[in-house]
CSV table of C-alpha atoms in Angstrom, one decimal:
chain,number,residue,atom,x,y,z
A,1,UNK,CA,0.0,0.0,0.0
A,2,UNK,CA,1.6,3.1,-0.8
A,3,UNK,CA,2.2,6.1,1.6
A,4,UNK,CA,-0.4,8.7,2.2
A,5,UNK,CA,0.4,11.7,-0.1
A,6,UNK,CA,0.5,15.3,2.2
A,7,UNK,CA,-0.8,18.5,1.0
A,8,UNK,CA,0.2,21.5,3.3
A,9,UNK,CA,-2.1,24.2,2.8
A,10,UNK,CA,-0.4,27.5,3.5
A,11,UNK,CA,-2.1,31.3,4.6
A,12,UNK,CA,-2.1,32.1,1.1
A,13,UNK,CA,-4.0,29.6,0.1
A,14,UNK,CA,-1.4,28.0,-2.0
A,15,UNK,CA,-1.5,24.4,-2.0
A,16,UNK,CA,2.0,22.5,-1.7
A,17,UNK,CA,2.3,18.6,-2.8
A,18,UNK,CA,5.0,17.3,-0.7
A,19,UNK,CA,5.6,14.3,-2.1
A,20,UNK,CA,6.6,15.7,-5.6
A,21,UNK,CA,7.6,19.2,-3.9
A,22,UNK,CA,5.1,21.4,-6.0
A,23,UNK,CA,2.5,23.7,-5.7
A,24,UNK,CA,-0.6,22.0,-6.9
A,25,UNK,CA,-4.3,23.2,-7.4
A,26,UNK,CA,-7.7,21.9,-6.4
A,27,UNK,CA,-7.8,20.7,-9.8
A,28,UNK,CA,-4.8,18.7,-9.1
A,29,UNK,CA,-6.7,17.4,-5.8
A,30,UNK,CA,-9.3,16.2,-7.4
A,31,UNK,CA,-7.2,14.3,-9.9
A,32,UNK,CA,-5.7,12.8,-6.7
A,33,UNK,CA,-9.5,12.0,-5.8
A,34,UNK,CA,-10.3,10.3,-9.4
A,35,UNK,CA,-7.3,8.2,-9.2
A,36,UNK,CA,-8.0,6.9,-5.5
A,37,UNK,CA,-4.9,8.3,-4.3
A,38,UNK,CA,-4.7,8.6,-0.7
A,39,UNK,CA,-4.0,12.0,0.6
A,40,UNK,CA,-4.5,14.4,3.2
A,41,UNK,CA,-4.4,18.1,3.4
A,42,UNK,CA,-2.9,19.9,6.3
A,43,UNK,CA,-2.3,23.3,7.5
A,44,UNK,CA,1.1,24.2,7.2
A,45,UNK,CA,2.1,26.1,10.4
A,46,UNK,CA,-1.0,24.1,12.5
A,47,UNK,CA,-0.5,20.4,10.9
A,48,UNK,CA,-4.6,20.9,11.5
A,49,UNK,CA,-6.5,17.8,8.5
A,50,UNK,CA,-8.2,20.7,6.0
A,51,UNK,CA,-9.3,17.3,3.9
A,52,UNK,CA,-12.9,17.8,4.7
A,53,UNK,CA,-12.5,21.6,4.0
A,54,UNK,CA,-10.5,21.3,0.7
A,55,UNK,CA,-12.9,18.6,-0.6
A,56,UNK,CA,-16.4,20.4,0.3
A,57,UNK,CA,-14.1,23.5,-2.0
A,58,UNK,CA,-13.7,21.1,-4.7
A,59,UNK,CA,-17.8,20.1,-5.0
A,60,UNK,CA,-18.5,24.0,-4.8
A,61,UNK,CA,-16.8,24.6,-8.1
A,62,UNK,CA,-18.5,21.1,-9.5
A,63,UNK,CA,-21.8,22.3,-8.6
A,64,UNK,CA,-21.0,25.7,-10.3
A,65,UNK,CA,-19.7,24.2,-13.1
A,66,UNK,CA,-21.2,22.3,-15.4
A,67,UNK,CA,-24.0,20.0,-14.4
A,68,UNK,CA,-24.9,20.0,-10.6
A,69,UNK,CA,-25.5,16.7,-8.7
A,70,UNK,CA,-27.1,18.5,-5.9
A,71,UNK,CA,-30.6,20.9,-6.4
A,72,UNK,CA,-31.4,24.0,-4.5
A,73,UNK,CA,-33.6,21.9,-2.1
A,74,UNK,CA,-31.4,18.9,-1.6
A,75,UNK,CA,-28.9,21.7,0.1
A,76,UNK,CA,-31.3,23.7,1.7
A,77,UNK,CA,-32.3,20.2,3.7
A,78,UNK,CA,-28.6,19.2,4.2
A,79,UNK,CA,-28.3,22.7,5.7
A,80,UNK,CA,-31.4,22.1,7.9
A,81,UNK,CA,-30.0,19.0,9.6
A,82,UNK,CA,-27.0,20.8,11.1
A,83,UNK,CA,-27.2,20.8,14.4
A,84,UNK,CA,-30.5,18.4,14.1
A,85,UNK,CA,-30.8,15.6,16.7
A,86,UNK,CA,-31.0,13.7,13.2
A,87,UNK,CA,-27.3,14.9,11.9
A,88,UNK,CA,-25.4,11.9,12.9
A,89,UNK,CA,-27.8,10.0,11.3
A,90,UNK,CA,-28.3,11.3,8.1
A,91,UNK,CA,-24.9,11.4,7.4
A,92,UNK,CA,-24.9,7.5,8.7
A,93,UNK,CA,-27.9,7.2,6.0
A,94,UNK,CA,-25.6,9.1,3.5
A,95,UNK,CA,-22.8,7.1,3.5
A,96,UNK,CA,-24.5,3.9,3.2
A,97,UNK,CA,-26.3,4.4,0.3
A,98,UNK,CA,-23.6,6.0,-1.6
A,99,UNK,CA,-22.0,3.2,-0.7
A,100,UNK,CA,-24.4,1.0,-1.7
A,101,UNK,CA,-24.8,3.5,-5.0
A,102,UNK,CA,-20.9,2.7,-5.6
A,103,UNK,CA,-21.0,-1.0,-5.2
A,104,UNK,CA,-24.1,-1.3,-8.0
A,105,UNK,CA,-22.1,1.7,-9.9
A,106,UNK,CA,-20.3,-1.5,-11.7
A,107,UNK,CA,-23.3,-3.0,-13.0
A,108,UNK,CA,-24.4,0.1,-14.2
A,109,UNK,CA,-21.4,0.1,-16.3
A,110,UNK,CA,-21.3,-3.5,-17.7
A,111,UNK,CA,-20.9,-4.0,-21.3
A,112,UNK,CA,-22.5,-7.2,-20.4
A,113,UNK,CA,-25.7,-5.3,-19.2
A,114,UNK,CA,-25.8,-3.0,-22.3
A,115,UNK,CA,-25.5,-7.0,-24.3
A,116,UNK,CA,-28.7,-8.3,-22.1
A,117,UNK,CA,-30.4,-4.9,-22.0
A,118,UNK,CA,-30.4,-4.2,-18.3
A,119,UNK,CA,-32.1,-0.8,-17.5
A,120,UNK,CA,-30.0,1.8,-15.5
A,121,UNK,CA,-33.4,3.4,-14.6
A,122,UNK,CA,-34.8,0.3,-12.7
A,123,UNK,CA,-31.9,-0.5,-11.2
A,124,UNK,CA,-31.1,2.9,-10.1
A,125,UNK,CA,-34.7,2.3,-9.0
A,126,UNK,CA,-34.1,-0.6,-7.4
A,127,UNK,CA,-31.2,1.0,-5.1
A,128,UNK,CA,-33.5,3.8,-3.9
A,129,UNK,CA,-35.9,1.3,-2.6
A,130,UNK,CA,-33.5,-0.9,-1.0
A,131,UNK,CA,-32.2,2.5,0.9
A,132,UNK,CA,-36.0,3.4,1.9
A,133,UNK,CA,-36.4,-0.2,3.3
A,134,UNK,CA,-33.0,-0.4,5.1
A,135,UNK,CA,-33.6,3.4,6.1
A,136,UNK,CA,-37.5,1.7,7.3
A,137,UNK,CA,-36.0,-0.5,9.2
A,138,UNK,CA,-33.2,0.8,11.1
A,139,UNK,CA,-36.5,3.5,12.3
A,140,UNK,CA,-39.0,1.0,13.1
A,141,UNK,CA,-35.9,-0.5,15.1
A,142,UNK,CA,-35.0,2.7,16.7
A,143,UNK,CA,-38.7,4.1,17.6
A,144,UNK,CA,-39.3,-0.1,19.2
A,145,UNK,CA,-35.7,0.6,21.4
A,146,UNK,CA,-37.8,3.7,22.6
A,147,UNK,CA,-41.0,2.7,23.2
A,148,UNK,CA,-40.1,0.0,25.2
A,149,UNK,CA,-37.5,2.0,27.3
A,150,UNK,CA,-40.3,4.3,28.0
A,151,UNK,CA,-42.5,1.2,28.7
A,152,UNK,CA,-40.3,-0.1,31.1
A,153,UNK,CA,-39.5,3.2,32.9
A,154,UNK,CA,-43.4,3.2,33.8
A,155,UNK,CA,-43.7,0.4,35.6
């Protein structure tokens, strides 16, 4: 496994690639992010992980440019569940079903689905409704942990 690449990130902004001892752009990042390269960005003086920071900077300009993958009201709710008592979980929910999303990703690929005319629209289908019944679940699993605490604490 190879070593984890290090971007410092200095006041200017400048971004500094240390392991070919360059300045670099977010452009360049997200080449790192399209060939799976393991990296992490850093503040230069503090050492503090900008990763999060530099990557969120990187979907801004995707979603100016071009053809957005988020609408108006998807981040308007994404906004509204900071701070939530639902945040931890929706970015739980989040993460599995892109997850999920990436490991079907292949078979919406396959040359061998194009030869036996599988339809990306009912599979793409078919992942939403396996999210909305594992999303289902985990609730009804949740809200019966409740009720029977509260249950319990009245007798």
């Amino acid at each position: 496994m190879s070593e984890m690449r290090v971007i410092k990130k200095y006041p200017n902004r400048r971004l500094y690639d240390t392991q070919i001892s360059s300045y670099i752009t977010l452009n360049d990042i997200k080449d790192l992010v399209m060939s799976y390269t393991d990296f992490k960005v850093v503040d230069a003086k503090t050492n503090e992980d900008l990763t999060r920071c530099t990557l969120m900077q990187i979907i801004a300009e995707e979603e100016t440019n071009g053809h957005p993958i988020m609408t108006s009201e998807i981040l308007k709710e994404f906004v509204r569940f900071y701070g939530d008592s639902m945040q931890a979980m929706m970015s739980r929910f989040l993460e599995h079903s892109i997850k999920l999303f990436m490991e079907r990703r292949a078979g919406l690929k396959s040359p061998l689905n194009t030869i036996l005319g599988a339809n990306p629209v009912s599979l793409m289908q078919n992942i939403a409704e396996q999210n909305m019944d594992s999303w289902k679940a985990k609730s009804t699993t949740v809200e019966e942990k409740e009720s029977s605490t509260t249950q319990a604490s009245h007798y």
